[in-house]
């Protein structure tokens, strides 16, 4: 979280520097802010912006367009990663449900336990082993998973507030 906040702060400073530079060249504040965000998204140093402005080679529209394409590509990559993780989790949950149903748990209870098991990152082989040894404590796992989700939610909220 500290690294995230530091990066956000650095980006804000870089954007502010580019905005000042562009306003000094006659851009209005709103246009300058949009260009500055695009410049930072593209990872272009302020010195590059300065140099291109000096040489009259600064193409704001081109930079904004490229930054939009970059953000779109990043969003697509993130979405694909999210879908892959969701799919893997769904398969893991299904495996644990089958295992638990085979041990006499009803489908609803098995699904709740399976979600908790996956949240806790417990491998299916661990569940199998604990069931075999009669050491599987479903209620305890559900409780720990709920605590983990609560802690993650609190951490996410803290990160959001920090931004």
Coordinates of C-alpha atoms in Angstrom, one line a residue:
X1 CA 0.0 0.0 0.0
X2 CA 2.9 2.4 0.8
X3 CA 4.5 1.7 -2.6
X4 CA 1.1 2.3 -4.3
X5 CA 0.7 5.7 -2.5
X6 CA 4.3 6.7 -3.3
X7 CA 3.8 5.9 -7.0
X8 CA 0.5 7.9 -7.0
X9 CA 2.2 10.9 -5.4
X10 CA 5.1 10.8 -7.9
X11 CA 2.7 10.6 -10.8
X12 CA 0.7 13.6 -9.5
X13 CA 4.0 15.6 -9.2
X14 CA 5.0 14.6 -12.8
X15 CA 1.6 15.5 -14.1
X16 CA 1.8 18.9 -12.3
X17 CA 5.2 19.6 -13.9
X18 CA 4.0 18.8 -17.4
X19 CA 0.8 20.9 -16.9
X20 CA 3.0 23.9 -15.8
X21 CA 5.2 23.4 -18.9
X22 CA 2.2 23.2 -21.3
X23 CA 0.4 26.1 -19.7
X24 CA 3.6 28.1 -20.2
X25 CA 3.2 27.3 -23.9
X26 CA -0.4 28.6 -24.2
X27 CA -2.4 25.4 -23.5
X28 CA -5.5 25.9 -21.3
X29 CA -5.5 24.1 -17.9
X30 CA -8.0 21.4 -18.9
X31 CA -6.3 20.5 -22.2
X32 CA -2.9 20.6 -20.4
X33 CA -4.1 18.2 -17.7
X34 CA -5.4 15.7 -20.3
X35 CA -2.1 15.8 -22.3
X36 CA -0.1 15.5 -19.1
X37 CA -1.9 12.4 -18.0
X38 CA -1.3 10.8 -21.4
X39 CA 2.4 11.8 -21.3
X40 CA 2.8 10.1 -17.9
X41 CA 0.8 7.0 -19.0
X42 CA 3.2 6.7 -21.9
X43 CA 6.2 7.0 -19.5
X44 CA 7.5 10.0 -21.3
X45 CA 10.0 12.1 -19.2
X46 CA 9.3 15.8 -18.7
X47 CA 12.6 16.6 -20.4
X48 CA 11.3 14.8 -23.5
X49 CA 8.2 17.0 -23.5
X50 CA 10.3 20.1 -23.0
X51 CA 12.6 19.1 -25.9
X52 CA 9.8 18.3 -28.3
X53 CA 8.0 21.6 -27.4
X54 CA 11.3 23.5 -28.1
X55 CA 11.7 21.8 -31.5
X56 CA 8.0 22.2 -32.3
X57 CA 7.7 18.4 -32.6
X58 CA 5.2 17.9 -29.7
X59 CA 2.2 16.1 -31.1
X60 CA -0.4 16.2 -28.3
X61 CA -3.2 14.4 -30.1
X62 CA -0.9 11.5 -31.1
X63 CA 0.3 11.1 -27.5
X64 CA -3.3 11.1 -26.2
X65 CA -4.4 8.5 -28.8
X66 CA -1.4 6.2 -28.0
X67 CA -2.1 6.5 -24.2
X68 CA -5.7 5.6 -24.8
X69 CA -4.6 2.5 -26.8
X70 CA -2.1 1.6 -24.0
X71 CA -4.8 1.9 -21.3
X72 CA -7.2 -0.2 -23.4
X73 CA -4.6 -2.9 -23.9
X74 CA -3.8 -3.0 -20.2
X75 CA -7.6 -3.2 -19.4
X76 CA -8.0 -6.1 -21.8
X77 CA -5.0 -7.9 -20.3
X78 CA -6.3 -7.3 -16.7
X79 CA -9.7 -8.6 -17.8
X80 CA -8.2 -11.8 -19.3
X81 CA -6.2 -12.4 -16.2
X82 CA -9.3 -11.9 -14.0
X83 CA -11.3 -14.3 -16.1
X84 CA -8.6 -17.0 -16.0
X85 CA -8.3 -16.7 -12.2
X86 CA -12.1 -16.9 -11.9
X87 CA -12.3 -20.0 -14.2
X88 CA -9.5 -21.7 -12.2
X89 CA -11.3 -20.9 -8.9
X90 CA -14.6 -22.3 -10.3
X91 CA -12.9 -25.5 -11.2
X92 CA -11.2 -25.8 -7.8
X93 CA -14.5 -25.1 -6.1
X94 CA -16.2 -27.8 -8.2
X95 CA -13.5 -30.4 -7.3
X96 CA -13.9 -29.7 -3.5
X97 CA -17.7 -29.8 -3.8
X98 CA -17.5 -33.2 -5.5
X99 CA -15.2 -34.4 -2.7
X100 CA -17.4 -33.2 0.1
X101 CA -20.6 -34.5 -1.5
X102 CA -18.9 -37.9 -1.7
X103 CA -18.5 -37.6 2.1
X104 CA -22.2 -36.9 2.7
X105 CA -22.3 -33.1 2.7
X106 CA -25.3 -31.6 1.0
X107 CA -24.7 -29.5 -2.1
X108 CA -25.3 -26.1 -0.5
X109 CA -23.1 -26.8 2.5
X110 CA -20.4 -28.3 0.3
X111 CA -20.4 -25.2 -1.9
X112 CA -20.0 -22.9 1.1
X113 CA -17.2 -24.9 2.5
X114 CA -15.5 -25.2 -1.0
X115 CA -15.6 -21.4 -1.4
X116 CA -14.0 -21.0 2.0
X117 CA -11.3 -23.6 1.2
X118 CA -10.4 -21.9 -2.0
X119 CA -10.4 -18.4 -0.3
X120 CA -7.9 -19.9 2.2
X121 CA -5.7 -21.2 -0.6
X122 CA -6.0 -24.8 0.7
X123 CA -5.2 -27.4 -2.0
X124 CA -7.8 -30.1 -2.8
X125 CA -5.2 -32.7 -1.7
X126 CA -5.2 -31.1 1.7
X127 CA -8.9 -31.3 2.0
X128 CA -8.8 -35.0 0.9
X129 CA -6.1 -35.8 3.4
X130 CA -7.9 -34.0 6.3
X131 CA -11.2 -35.8 5.4
X132 CA -9.3 -39.2 5.4
X133 CA -7.8 -38.5 8.8
X134 CA -11.1 -37.1 10.1
X135 CA -9.3 -33.8 10.8
X136 CA -11.4 -31.6 8.5
X137 CA -13.0 -28.8 10.5
X138 CA -15.4 -27.1 8.1
X139 CA -16.8 -24.5 10.5
X140 CA -13.2 -23.4 11.4
X141 CA -12.3 -23.0 7.8
X142 CA -15.4 -21.0 7.0
X143 CA -14.7 -18.7 9.9
X144 CA -11.1 -18.2 9.0
X145 CA -12.1 -17.5 5.3
X146 CA -14.6 -14.9 6.5
X147 CA -11.9 -13.2 8.6
X148 CA -9.5 -13.2 5.7
X149 CA -12.1 -11.6 3.4
X150 CA -12.9 -9.0 6.1
X151 CA -9.2 -8.1 6.4
X152 CA -8.8 -7.9 2.6
X153 CA -11.8 -5.6 2.4
X154 CA -10.4 -3.4 5.2
X155 CA -7.0 -3.3 3.4
X156 CA -8.7 -2.4 0.1
X157 CA -10.7 0.4 1.8
X158 CA -7.5 1.8 3.4
X159 CA -5.8 1.8 0.0
X160 CA -8.8 3.6 -1.6
X161 CA -8.8 6.2 1.1
X162 CA -5.1 6.7 0.8
X163 CA -5.5 7.6 -2.9

